[in-house]
Every structure is written in structure tokens, then in C-alpha cells.
Short mmCIF file of C-alpha atoms and ligand atoms in Angstrom, two decimals:
data_model
loop_
_atom_site.label_atom_id
_atom_site.label_comp_id
_atom_site.label_asym_id
_atom_site.label_seq_id
_atom_site.Cartn_x
_atom_site.Cartn_y
_atom_site.Cartn_z
CA MET A 1 18.46 18.73 64.11
CA THR A 2 15.13 16.64 63.03
CA VAL A 3 16.11 15.23 59.13
CA ARG A 4 13.47 15.85 56.96
CA THR A 5 13.52 14.41 53.30
CA ARG A 6 10.55 14.12 50.60
CA ILE A 7 9.60 13.28 47.76
CA ALA A 8 8.68 15.98 44.46
CA PRO A 9 6.75 14.12 41.84
CA SER A 10 5.36 15.63 39.12
CA PRO A 11 1.46 14.39 38.24
CA THR A 12 2.42 14.25 34.47
CA GLY A 13 1.53 11.01 33.70
CA ASP A 14 1.52 7.28 35.07
CA PRO A 15 3.06 6.89 38.73
CA HIS A 16 6.79 5.79 37.33
CA VAL A 17 8.83 2.34 38.74
CA GLY A 18 11.91 5.49 39.75
CA THR A 19 9.20 7.59 41.51
CA ALA A 20 8.69 5.04 44.34
CA TYR A 21 12.16 3.87 44.13
CA ILE A 22 13.47 7.76 45.39
CA ALA A 23 10.86 7.63 47.35
CA LEU A 24 11.30 4.33 49.29
CA PHE A 25 14.99 5.70 49.63
CA ASN A 26 14.14 8.57 51.54
CA LEU A 27 11.20 7.11 53.56
CA CYS A 28 14.36 4.74 54.78
CA PHE A 29 16.26 7.95 55.26
CA ALA A 30 14.29 9.28 57.58
CA ARG A 31 12.88 6.68 59.48
CA GLN A 32 16.67 5.19 60.51
CA HIS A 33 17.46 9.08 61.52
CA GLY A 34 14.09 9.28 63.33
CA GLY A 35 12.90 12.28 61.76
CA GLN A 36 9.96 12.82 58.93
CA PHE A 37 9.20 12.07 55.19
CA ILE A 38 7.07 14.84 53.26
CA LEU A 39 5.58 14.55 49.60
CA ARG A 40 4.61 17.66 47.99
CA ILE A 41 3.21 17.97 44.36
CA GLU A 42 5.48 19.00 41.69
CA ASP A 43 2.52 20.40 39.54
CA THR A 44 4.17 23.57 37.88
CA ASP A 45 3.85 22.65 34.63
CA ARG A 46 0.32 23.46 34.48
CA VAL A 47 -0.10 21.93 31.21
CA ARG A 48 0.84 18.13 31.74
CA SER A 49 -0.35 18.44 34.97
CA THR A 50 -3.12 16.58 35.88
CA ALA A 51 -4.98 15.74 39.02
CA GLU A 52 -5.74 11.58 37.74
CA SER A 53 -2.12 11.47 37.93
CA GLU A 54 -1.44 12.96 41.30
CA GLN A 55 -4.22 10.83 43.04
CA MET A 56 -2.57 7.42 41.00
CA ILE A 57 0.93 8.71 42.11
CA LEU A 58 -0.56 8.72 46.52
CA ASP A 59 -2.48 5.62 45.61
CA SER A 60 0.92 3.68 44.67
CA LEU A 61 2.76 4.70 46.77
CA ARG A 62 0.73 3.70 49.36
CA TRP A 63 -0.09 0.31 48.09
CA LEU A 64 3.58 -0.24 47.95
CA GLY A 65 3.93 0.65 51.70
CA VAL A 66 5.13 4.12 51.11
CA GLU A 67 3.90 6.37 54.13
CA TRP A 68 4.47 10.46 53.84
CA ASP A 69 4.18 12.62 57.35
CA GLU A 70 3.28 15.32 55.44
CA GLY A 71 1.57 15.87 51.98
CA PRO A 72 -1.29 17.27 50.21
CA ASP A 73 -3.87 14.57 51.53
CA VAL A 74 -2.55 14.11 55.03
CA GLY A 75 -1.73 18.04 55.40
CA GLY A 76 1.08 19.51 57.55
CA PRO A 77 2.90 22.20 59.26
CA HIS A 78 4.66 23.31 56.18
CA GLY A 79 1.69 23.53 53.56
CA PRO A 80 0.03 23.94 50.90
CA TYR A 81 2.27 20.93 49.49
CA ARG A 82 1.06 21.43 46.21
CA GLN A 83 2.72 23.91 44.29
CA SER A 84 0.12 24.88 41.96
CA GLU A 85 -1.17 26.44 44.90
CA ARG A 86 1.98 28.71 46.76
CA GLY A 87 2.58 31.68 43.29
CA ASP A 88 2.62 34.07 45.81
CA ILE A 89 5.53 32.48 47.87
CA TYR A 90 7.39 31.92 44.92
CA ALA A 91 6.35 35.39 43.20
CA GLU A 92 7.62 36.81 46.19
CA HIS A 93 10.20 35.26 46.50
CA ALA A 94 11.45 35.88 43.01
CA ARG A 95 11.28 39.74 43.85
CA GLN A 96 13.69 39.67 46.79
CA LEU A 97 15.86 38.60 44.07
CA ILE A 98 15.21 40.84 42.15
CA GLU A 99 15.50 43.78 44.87
CA SER A 100 19.07 42.37 45.79
CA GLY A 101 20.44 41.89 42.01
CA HIS A 102 20.31 38.57 42.00
CA ALA A 103 17.78 38.08 39.48
CA PHE A 104 16.74 40.36 36.40
CA LYS A 105 13.95 41.33 33.96
CA CYS A 106 14.98 39.43 30.78
CA TYR A 107 12.34 41.12 27.81
CA ARG A 108 14.16 39.44 24.96
CA THR A 109 11.86 37.99 22.71
CA SER A 110 12.26 34.17 21.30
CA GLU A 111 13.18 35.31 18.33
CA GLU A 112 16.12 37.12 19.82
CA LEU A 113 16.65 34.47 21.97
CA ASP A 114 16.82 31.33 18.70
CA GLU A 115 19.19 34.06 16.84
CA LEU A 116 21.45 34.50 20.06
CA ARG A 117 21.72 30.73 20.31
CA GLU A 118 22.24 30.32 16.71
CA SER A 119 25.16 32.69 16.61
CA ARG A 120 27.14 31.66 19.47
CA LYS A 121 26.55 28.06 17.96
CA ALA A 122 28.38 29.41 14.57
CA ALA A 123 31.02 31.53 16.38
CA GLY A 124 31.97 28.07 18.20
CA MET A 125 31.37 29.22 22.04
CA HIS A 126 29.47 27.17 24.92
CA LEU A 127 25.58 27.41 24.10
CA ALA A 128 24.65 28.30 28.26
CA LEU A 129 23.32 31.66 27.50
CA LYS A 130 24.84 34.36 29.99
CA PRO A 131 23.50 37.66 31.80
CA ALA A 132 25.63 39.78 29.94
CA ASP A 133 24.23 38.14 26.46
CA LEU A 134 21.08 38.81 27.69
CA ALA A 135 21.61 41.97 28.53
CA LEU A 136 19.38 44.86 26.61
CA PRO A 137 21.14 48.20 25.88
CA ALA A 138 19.35 50.57 29.02
CA ASP A 139 16.94 52.31 26.71
CA GLU A 140 15.75 49.71 25.43
CA GLN A 141 15.41 47.71 28.43
CA ALA A 142 12.91 51.11 30.29
CA ARG A 143 11.39 51.08 27.06
CA ARG A 144 9.93 47.23 27.06
CA GLU A 145 9.74 47.35 30.55
CA ASN A 146 7.06 51.14 29.95
CA GLU A 147 5.78 48.99 27.66
CA GLY A 148 4.89 46.54 29.31
CA TRP A 149 6.37 43.70 26.80
CA PRO A 150 5.58 39.60 28.49
CA HIS A 151 9.07 38.81 30.41
CA VAL A 152 10.52 36.25 32.17
CA VAL A 153 12.44 36.72 35.83
CA ARG A 154 16.03 34.72 35.00
CA MET A 155 18.82 34.54 37.79
CA GLN A 156 22.34 35.63 37.63
CA VAL A 157 25.47 33.13 37.46
CA PRO A 158 29.06 33.63 36.99
CA ALA A 159 30.81 33.86 33.51
CA ASN A 160 33.02 31.14 34.33
CA GLY A 161 34.95 29.53 37.34
CA THR A 162 33.90 26.34 39.02
CA CYS A 163 31.32 25.59 40.82
CA VAL A 164 31.85 22.69 43.73
CA ILE A 165 28.73 20.57 44.98
CA GLN A 166 28.92 17.82 47.60
CA ASP A 167 26.85 15.01 47.10
CA MET A 168 26.63 12.12 49.68
CA LEU A 169 27.10 10.12 47.18
CA ARG A 170 29.37 11.34 44.66
CA GLY A 171 31.83 12.99 46.82
CA THR A 172 32.73 16.51 44.88
CA ILE A 173 31.49 17.58 41.90
CA GLU A 174 32.54 20.33 39.74
CA VAL A 175 31.11 21.96 36.91
CA ASP A 176 32.09 25.13 34.51
CA TRP A 177 30.29 27.90 35.61
CA ALA A 178 30.20 29.04 31.68
CA GLN A 179 28.04 25.42 30.80
CA VAL A 180 25.10 27.48 33.16
CA ASP A 181 22.67 29.55 32.11
CA ALA A 182 20.91 32.35 33.52
CA GLN A 183 17.83 30.02 34.56
CA ILE A 184 14.45 31.74 33.94
CA LEU A 185 12.77 31.33 37.63
CA LEU A 186 9.46 32.69 36.62
CA LYS A 187 8.30 32.38 33.08
CA SER A 188 6.36 35.06 31.44
CA ASP A 189 3.09 33.87 33.09
CA GLY A 190 4.32 34.18 36.41
CA MET A 191 4.57 30.59 37.15
CA PRO A 192 7.87 29.95 38.98
CA THR A 193 10.14 27.59 37.40
CA TYR A 194 11.36 23.81 38.65
CA HIS A 195 14.77 25.70 40.07
CA LEU A 196 12.58 28.15 41.57
CA ALA A 197 10.16 26.31 43.07
CA ASN A 198 12.11 23.58 44.72
CA VAL A 199 14.63 25.50 46.31
CA VAL A 200 12.18 27.51 48.35
CA ASP A 201 10.14 24.84 48.80
CA ASP A 202 12.51 22.59 50.42
CA HIS A 203 13.66 25.36 52.37
CA LEU A 204 9.64 26.53 53.66
CA MET A 205 9.30 22.88 54.25
CA GLY A 206 12.62 22.11 56.50
CA ILE A 207 14.28 19.64 54.22
CA THR A 208 17.39 18.81 55.43
CA HIS A 209 18.14 15.86 52.61
CA VAL A 210 17.92 16.10 49.24
CA LEU A 211 17.92 12.40 47.97
CA ARG A 212 16.94 12.38 43.97
CA GLY A 213 17.69 11.28 40.59
CA GLU A 214 20.70 11.71 39.20
CA GLU A 215 19.73 13.20 36.02
CA TRP A 216 19.23 16.43 38.28
CA ILE A 217 23.51 16.86 39.02
CA ASN A 218 23.45 19.17 36.53
CA SER A 219 20.41 21.20 38.06
CA ALA A 220 22.60 21.56 42.00
CA PRO A 221 24.49 24.51 40.35
CA LYS A 222 21.98 26.79 40.53
CA HIS A 223 20.24 25.22 43.33
CA GLN A 224 23.10 25.49 45.33
CA LEU A 225 23.16 29.44 43.98
CA LEU A 226 19.95 30.11 45.05
CA TYR A 227 20.60 29.01 48.63
CA GLU A 228 23.51 31.44 48.39
CA TYR A 229 20.90 34.59 47.52
CA PHE A 230 18.85 34.08 50.20
CA GLY A 231 21.06 33.42 52.38
CA TRP A 232 19.87 29.98 53.36
CA GLU A 233 21.26 26.65 54.15
CA MET A 234 21.52 24.44 51.23
CA PRO A 235 20.04 20.46 52.26
CA GLU A 236 22.81 17.62 51.99
CA LEU A 237 22.34 16.56 48.11
CA CYS A 238 22.79 12.73 46.97
CA HIS A 239 22.12 11.86 43.39
CA MET A 240 20.58 8.61 43.21
CA PRO A 241 21.61 6.21 40.46
CA LEU A 242 18.97 6.11 37.60
CA LEU A 243 17.08 3.11 36.92
CA ARG A 244 18.78 1.03 33.65
CA ASN A 245 16.98 -1.26 31.43
CA PRO A 246 18.79 -4.73 31.03
CA ASP A 247 20.83 -3.61 28.36
CA LYS A 248 21.88 -0.51 30.62
CA SER A 249 20.17 1.58 28.62
CA LYS A 250 18.20 4.40 31.44
CA LEU A 251 14.68 2.55 31.54
CA SER A 252 12.04 3.88 29.49
CA LYS A 253 8.79 2.97 28.92
CA ARG A 254 9.86 2.28 25.06
CA LYS A 255 11.23 -0.76 26.37
CA ASN A 256 9.37 -1.97 29.52
CA PRO A 257 6.47 -1.21 31.65
CA THR A 258 7.49 1.72 33.96
CA SER A 259 4.21 2.04 35.55
CA ILE A 260 3.74 1.26 38.98
CA ASN A 261 -0.39 0.17 38.02
CA TYR A 262 1.17 -2.33 35.05
CA TYR A 263 2.81 -3.97 38.14
CA ARG A 264 -0.10 -3.54 40.09
CA ARG A 265 -2.52 -5.07 37.34
CA MET A 266 0.10 -8.03 36.26
CA GLY A 267 -0.34 -9.11 40.06
CA TYR A 268 2.37 -8.75 41.43
CA LEU A 269 2.46 -8.09 45.44
CA PRO A 270 3.67 -4.80 46.81
CA GLN A 271 5.49 -6.15 49.45
CA ALA A 272 7.19 -7.75 46.24
CA VAL A 273 7.65 -4.83 44.32
CA THR A 274 9.04 -2.38 46.99
CA ASN A 275 11.61 -5.13 48.38
CA TYR A 276 13.03 -5.48 44.72
CA LEU A 277 13.01 -1.29 44.54
CA GLY A 278 15.17 -1.82 47.56
CA ARG A 279 17.38 -4.05 45.84
CA MET A 280 18.11 -1.04 42.83
CA GLY A 281 21.87 -0.12 44.08
CA TRP A 282 21.38 -1.26 47.58
CA SER A 283 21.93 -4.41 49.81
CA MET A 284 21.48 -5.87 53.05
CA PRO A 285 24.20 -6.13 54.99
CA ASP A 286 24.20 -9.93 55.50
CA GLU A 287 23.20 -10.06 51.12
CA ARG A 288 19.68 -11.36 51.75
CA GLU A 289 17.08 -11.02 48.65
CA LYS A 290 13.94 -11.08 50.78
CA PHE A 291 13.27 -8.36 52.97
CA SER A 292 10.56 -6.48 54.35
CA LEU A 293 9.61 -2.85 54.81
CA ASP A 294 10.94 -2.64 58.04
CA GLU A 295 13.83 -4.20 57.88
CA MET A 296 15.31 -2.30 55.46
CA MET A 297 14.12 0.66 57.39
CA ALA A 298 15.78 -0.72 60.45
CA HIS A 299 19.20 -1.67 58.51
CA PHE A 300 19.39 0.87 56.09
CA ASP A 301 22.34 3.05 55.73
CA ILE A 302 22.90 5.21 52.72
CA GLN A 303 26.33 4.76 52.13
CA ARG A 304 25.37 1.01 51.17
CA VAL A 305 24.24 1.99 48.00
CA SER A 306 26.68 1.43 44.90
CA LEU A 307 26.46 4.21 41.89
CA GLY A 308 26.81 1.07 39.05
CA GLY A 309 23.60 1.91 37.66
CA PRO A 310 20.72 -0.42 38.98
CA VAL A 311 19.07 -2.91 36.41
CA PHE A 312 14.86 -3.14 36.97
CA ASP A 313 14.80 -6.59 35.63
CA LEU A 314 11.38 -8.64 35.03
CA GLU A 315 12.08 -12.03 35.26
CA LYS A 316 14.10 -10.79 39.15
CA LEU A 317 11.30 -8.88 39.87
CA THR A 318 8.67 -11.90 38.94
CA TRP A 319 11.25 -14.50 40.64
CA LEU A 320 11.08 -12.47 44.12
CA ASN A 321 6.99 -12.03 44.09
CA GLY A 322 7.15 -15.87 43.41
CA LEU A 323 9.18 -16.62 46.56
CA TYR A 324 6.58 -14.11 47.89
CA ILE A 325 3.81 -15.96 47.07
CA ARG A 326 5.36 -19.25 47.95
CA GLU A 327 6.68 -18.63 50.60
CA ASP A 328 4.30 -15.68 53.38
CA LEU A 329 0.41 -16.71 51.75
CA ASP A 330 -1.29 -19.61 53.65
CA ASP A 331 -4.31 -19.75 51.58
CA GLU A 332 -6.20 -18.00 53.34
CA GLY A 333 -3.53 -14.83 52.29
CA PHE A 334 -2.87 -16.06 49.25
CA LEU A 335 -7.46 -15.90 48.51
CA LYS A 336 -7.36 -12.77 50.58
CA ALA A 337 -4.06 -10.98 48.64
CA LEU A 338 -6.34 -12.31 45.23
CA MET A 339 -9.07 -10.70 45.79
CA GLU A 340 -7.92 -7.82 46.84
CA TRP A 341 -6.47 -8.13 43.19
CA ALA A 342 -8.34 -8.31 41.18
CA PHE A 343 -11.56 -10.87 42.35
CA ASN A 344 -13.50 -8.26 43.70
CA GLU A 345 -16.56 -6.03 43.63
CA GLN A 346 -14.53 -2.87 42.16
CA TYR A 347 -12.91 -3.82 39.29
CA VAL A 348 -15.83 -6.74 38.09
CA LYS A 349 -18.15 -3.95 37.97
CA GLU A 350 -15.75 -1.98 35.87
CA ILE A 351 -15.29 -4.60 33.43
CA LEU A 352 -19.63 -6.22 33.91
CA PRO A 353 -20.95 -4.06 31.00
CA GLN A 354 -18.40 -5.58 28.84
CA VAL A 355 -19.72 -9.08 30.12
CA ARG A 356 -23.25 -9.02 30.40
CA PRO A 357 -24.87 -7.88 27.47
CA ARG A 358 -22.43 -10.74 25.84
CA VAL A 359 -23.06 -14.23 28.06
CA GLU A 360 -26.23 -16.12 28.26
CA THR A 361 -25.11 -18.05 30.89
CA PHE A 362 -22.63 -17.71 33.65
CA SER A 363 -20.05 -20.52 32.43
CA GLU A 364 -19.19 -18.23 29.10
CA VAL A 365 -17.41 -15.57 31.49
CA ALA A 366 -14.32 -16.49 32.20
CA PRO A 367 -13.74 -17.81 28.27
CA LEU A 368 -14.74 -14.07 27.39
CA ALA A 369 -12.99 -12.44 30.01
CA GLY A 370 -10.42 -13.60 30.67
CA HIS A 371 -8.11 -11.15 29.27
CA PHE A 372 -8.46 -8.46 31.91
CA PHE A 373 -7.20 -11.11 34.39
CA SER A 374 -4.39 -12.10 32.62
CA GLY A 375 -0.77 -11.11 31.05
CA VAL A 376 0.03 -11.15 28.10
CA PRO A 377 -2.05 -13.32 25.96
CA ALA A 378 -0.82 -16.63 24.41
CA ILE A 379 -0.77 -15.99 21.03
CA SER A 380 1.25 -16.67 17.56
CA GLU A 381 2.33 -15.81 14.54
CA THR A 382 -1.27 -17.54 13.37
CA SER A 383 -3.46 -15.87 15.45
CA PHE A 384 -3.32 -13.24 12.62
CA ASP A 385 -3.64 -15.53 9.73
CA ALA A 386 -7.22 -14.03 9.50
CA VAL A 387 -6.03 -10.50 9.15
CA LYS A 388 -5.56 -9.06 5.33
CA LEU A 389 -2.64 -7.18 5.76
CA GLY A 390 1.34 -8.21 4.76
CA ARG A 391 3.01 -8.59 7.50
CA GLU A 392 5.31 -5.44 7.26
CA ASP A 393 2.23 -2.99 7.26
CA LEU A 394 0.45 -5.57 10.44
CA VAL A 395 3.84 -4.68 12.44
CA LYS A 396 4.36 -1.16 11.11
CA LEU A 397 0.00 -0.68 12.34
CA LEU A 398 1.27 -2.21 15.73
CA GLN A 399 3.95 -0.39 16.50
CA PHE A 400 2.90 3.17 15.34
CA LEU A 401 -0.25 2.05 18.00
CA VAL A 402 2.54 1.67 20.61
CA TRP A 403 3.91 5.26 19.84
CA ARG A 404 0.73 7.34 19.58
CA PHE A 405 -0.17 5.68 23.04
CA GLU A 406 3.34 6.45 24.55
CA VAL A 407 2.93 10.40 24.24
CA LEU A 408 -0.92 9.95 24.79
CA PRO A 409 -1.53 12.34 27.93
CA ALA A 410 -4.97 11.05 29.42
CA TRP A 411 -5.70 7.29 28.90
CA ASN A 412 -9.71 6.65 28.33
CA LYS A 413 -11.77 5.70 25.34
CA GLU A 414 -12.28 8.84 23.84
CA ALA A 415 -8.74 10.06 23.50
CA LEU A 416 -7.88 6.14 22.75
CA LEU A 417 -10.66 6.95 19.78
CA GLY A 418 -8.47 9.90 18.75
CA GLU A 419 -5.44 7.85 18.11
CA VAL A 420 -7.06 4.87 15.97
CA LYS A 421 -9.00 7.11 14.21
CA ALA A 422 -5.97 9.12 12.66
CA LEU A 423 -3.60 6.09 12.04
CA SER A 424 -7.36 4.45 10.47
CA ALA A 425 -6.68 8.07 8.16
CA HIS A 426 -2.98 7.39 7.54
CA PHE A 427 -3.61 4.40 6.58
CA GLU A 428 -6.87 4.21 4.56
CA MET A 429 -8.22 1.94 6.57
CA LYS A 430 -11.63 1.22 8.06
CA MET A 431 -11.53 1.30 11.88
CA LYS A 432 -12.91 -2.31 12.23
CA ASP A 433 -10.30 -3.45 9.85
CA LEU A 434 -7.33 -1.53 11.71
CA LEU A 435 -8.79 -2.56 14.68
CA ALA A 436 -8.79 -6.63 13.58
CA PRO A 437 -5.31 -7.49 14.70
CA VAL A 438 -5.19 -5.09 17.74
CA PHE A 439 -8.32 -7.28 19.09
CA ILE A 440 -6.14 -10.10 18.82
CA ALA A 441 -3.15 -8.40 20.06
CA ILE A 442 -4.76 -6.98 23.35
CA THR A 443 -8.02 -9.89 23.85
CA GLY A 444 -5.83 -13.26 22.62
CA SER A 445 -8.91 -13.99 20.32
CA SER A 446 -10.88 -12.60 17.55
CA ALA A 447 -14.02 -12.49 19.46
CA SER A 448 -14.60 -11.28 22.73
CA THR A 449 -14.93 -8.37 24.22
CA SER A 450 -14.89 -4.64 22.68
CA VAL A 451 -11.40 -3.69 22.39
CA MET A 452 -11.49 0.09 22.53
CA ASP A 453 -12.91 -0.37 25.78
CA ALA A 454 -11.04 -3.35 27.47
CA MET A 455 -7.86 -0.95 26.42
CA ALA A 456 -9.09 1.40 28.41
CA ILE A 457 -9.68 -0.30 31.27
CA LEU A 458 -6.28 -2.56 31.21
CA GLY A 459 -4.28 0.81 31.19
CA SER A 460 -1.71 2.40 29.19
CA ASP A 461 1.19 -0.17 30.04
CA MET A 462 -0.85 -3.50 30.04
CA THR A 463 -1.96 -2.84 26.81
CA ARG A 464 0.92 -1.42 25.70
CA ALA A 465 3.00 -4.27 26.97
CA ARG A 466 0.44 -6.66 24.20
CA LEU A 467 1.05 -4.42 21.80
CA ARG A 468 4.76 -4.89 21.89
CA HIS A 469 4.15 -8.72 22.65
CA ALA A 470 2.03 -9.35 19.40
CA ILE A 471 4.71 -6.96 17.80
CA ALA A 472 7.39 -9.86 19.04
CA VAL A 473 5.44 -12.69 17.94
CA LEU A 474 4.89 -11.55 14.27
CA GLY A 475 8.97 -11.59 14.45
CA GLY A 476 9.66 -7.77 15.69
CA VAL A 477 11.25 -4.82 13.62
CA SER A 478 14.83 -4.91 12.34
CA LYS A 479 16.68 -1.90 12.04
CA LYS A 480 16.28 -0.96 8.80
CA GLN A 481 12.05 -1.69 9.15
CA ALA A 482 12.81 0.64 12.35
CA LYS A 483 14.02 3.45 10.41
CA ARG A 484 11.59 3.70 7.67
CA PHE A 485 8.94 3.01 10.69
CA GLU A 486 9.96 6.23 11.43
CA LYS A 487 10.78 8.57 8.78
CA GLU A 488 7.08 7.60 7.89
CA TYR A 489 5.67 8.03 11.48
CA ARG A 490 7.07 11.80 12.14
CA GLU A 491 5.55 12.54 8.79
CA LEU A 492 1.98 11.55 10.69
N1 LIG B 501 9.81 17.67 40.49
C1 LIG B 501 10.83 16.56 40.35
C2 LIG B 501 10.79 15.34 39.63
O1 LIG B 501 10.13 15.09 39.03
C3 LIG B 501 11.80 16.85 41.59
C4 LIG B 501 13.04 16.51 41.31
C5 LIG B 501 13.81 16.82 42.92
O2 LIG B 501 13.52 15.72 43.40
O3 LIG B 501 14.44 17.47 43.10
O4 LIG B 501 11.54 14.30 39.63
#
């Protein structure tokens, strides 16, 4: 048997370090067994998926040295490797399941579903909706079918009993079937859900081992059942521990930069980031901290993964990056890496329109554009002295921006302008006044290039990191304040 693993990211935002971590372990597992590693784009969520996000995921994985044998850009014998191009395959498989009685068309309206959930809650019953709960009287089902009502396709699930799952790291996992609902497989627009598309593709693409984040454990019973329904052998499952913040909470962009773009822009070396991700829950047999991707592949053993919540610690990563810079780069290597990082034509061209109209001599360029080449600016509380806002309002404004930016689907100047406008209306402030503290937080000074353009160029994680830093130098947000802010923010 040839081992085949895959990473199956959804292109719905910035390329996440968690995606790179899972990709790395899949790659190492495949290589260690002389197998193949596949990249598949799971873009069935047509509203949130974007081509830009897909491109960023491919670029950033490549930057880290993660190469795939088959994928949307390199092709392969099992394509297409983008789920949005495989609609017919899923529809055909859903049809097969309906024919074999393992799936059914569900004509329930959303109001009826809400009612069903409410009444089950009131009766103290589990909330999972079962086929029996959803069934309509035969004549009503026929009527809705004949009249062509919108419907979804759902899978049959056992009413009770225990589902037993085998996991390569966790051994036997037991899940009560009562908690598992009659999962939707095809949505009313005919698009598949993650569960159907994922199972069908893993099978058709010959995937033998699924290494993925532990947040998918709850999906495993449904997947196992689908494999049974289709009469297919299921790949081995391995649920990897989730990355955590130093306070052990789940790594999230609310607290830490999670985009690979951020680390790239901060000037981390890809080999250091990859090495650090390889340390997440795993260690070399001799416990050394610094190792290359080739060394990791050569010594890889999935059983050495420990389940105790690996902490993604910026300080540790920075320390490791320093080792790489000092030990691995001679003058020439340093220069080359520095040029690849930001001192290159492409990046300088990007910031050129901001700089050219504003200087009279070249010696003004570095002071004016330094913020395009730095991390968080050296600011203090007094940097904001000229801003005509009380401390609480100032912090609130910056915090609201961070929250709005966190959920912004597209990162470009127009979208940013929309957010700033919305907030200036809310705070009843002129745009100029609202942007004054933002300017200081982003550029570190009160006179520089346009702050809107700077944010657009710097990217989401770097922008939010600078805004969060400004909040911190202004004394941070107390628990009480956070409560007040959140209440007001919800009403926005
Ligand atoms: N599309 C899923 C994700 O975004 C894939 C999960 C899996 O590996 O099964 O992570």
C-alpha cells in the first residue's frame, strides 16, 4: 500500500499557522513511508471562499518548504483538486445514498427545524435531530416533493448505541450515537457539505491516512458511517492536538497573530518557522530544538506526538529564528534573505506610490517609510498626547477597529475605508480625527505616509498587532471596560 496523506484547507481567510502545522505533519508522515502528499482545496462554502485566499495558502506553504505531489496548481491523476469543480461527483454519490436508503430528502422548513429544536430542548432531550424527528407524514412529504419545495439531503444515523472510532494517537474513542444528528450532505443549493465532499474525495483520491486537527473528532462518527454506507475502507484517522496560546487557550487571531503572512512580513526565516511548527507536540529522538525539514522527515515518528496541547509561543519562535540568523547565514546568505524579505523590487514598488510624492531627497525615504520595514513601532503613552480623546474613548476606538478588522473578509483599501467610515459614524467623529490615533499606532509617528494605504499594504495581522500594541501601551483594557465595550460593540 502506498501511503497517501493530504491537507484540505478551506480558502476562507489568511493562511493560518495551524494549516501549515497540519500540512507539515502530513508531509513528514507521507515522506517517511515513501508515500505521497496531496493538497486539496475545500471551497464548498461559496460565500466565504476566495481565490486570493487560496493563492495565499499555496504561496505560504511553499514559502515554508511544504511541497505537494498533487494539487490544484500542479495537477495529478485524481483531479480536479478543488471541490467547487467536483459538484457532479458529490451529487452522484448523494443520489447513490438516497437509492440505498442511507440518505433521505428533507423538506423541513427552517421554522419547523427551530420548533423541533425548541420542543426537544423544553423536554430536556438531546438536541441532535434524528431522522425520525425530521420525518413528515407520507402524504405531506409527497406533496412537498411534488410541489418542488427546497430541500436538503441528510444521512441516516442510528438512534442510539455507541460509535467506536480508532485514532492513531488516541486509541479508541467512543461517541454516543444519540448526540449525532442526521447530518446534511447536500445543501438546498445542491452544494455538498464538508462531510460528504471530504469523505468522497478522500476515498477517490486514495487517501490512506487522515492527519487533521482535533476539532474534527466529532465529525468522525459521521464519516465512518458514510464509509460504511458506500462500502469503502476508511483511511486511518489521526487527530492532532490543537495549537494553543501561552495561556493554553486555543490559538486564535484575537490574541496572537495566526497568519503565516504576518511571520513572513515580520522577517522570520521560513526554515525557522517550519522548524518551530515541527516542535509543536513533537520532538526529535535526541530532543534537539533546531532541525531542518529533511532531518524531521528522516526521523519522523507519529507516535512521538504528545497530546498535551502544544503552545505556540512567539518568544520561543523568535529565539529560534535568531539561532538560524546567527548560525546559518553568512554575510552573503543574510543579504540574500534580507533582499527576499523586503528589500526587493516587488515590495519597494508596492510602497513607492506612498513615498515618491512625499520626498525631496532620498535621505528622507527611510525615516518616512520605516514603518513598512518594521514590526510594532516604538510608541508610548505620550505618543498620543496630541489626540483629543479621553483615554477610555481612545482605547475603545482602537479596540473596535481591531474587532472589525478581525472579521473583515477581504483586506483592501476600500474594505478598510468602509470600516473606518462605519466607526466614524458610530463615534460621531470626523474621519480625520478618528484616524489621528490610528496613524500613530500604525506608523509610529504623527507625520508619515497615508495610514489607509499603510494598513492595506501591511496586511491584516500586522495591522491588528500594531493596534493591539497601541492599546497595550495605553494601559490595556480592563475586564470591566471589556464588558462595556462588548455591549456597545454588539449594538453597532
Ligand atoms: N476543510 C477542512 C479544514 O478546513 C478539512 C478538515 C479535514 O482535514 O478533514 O480544515
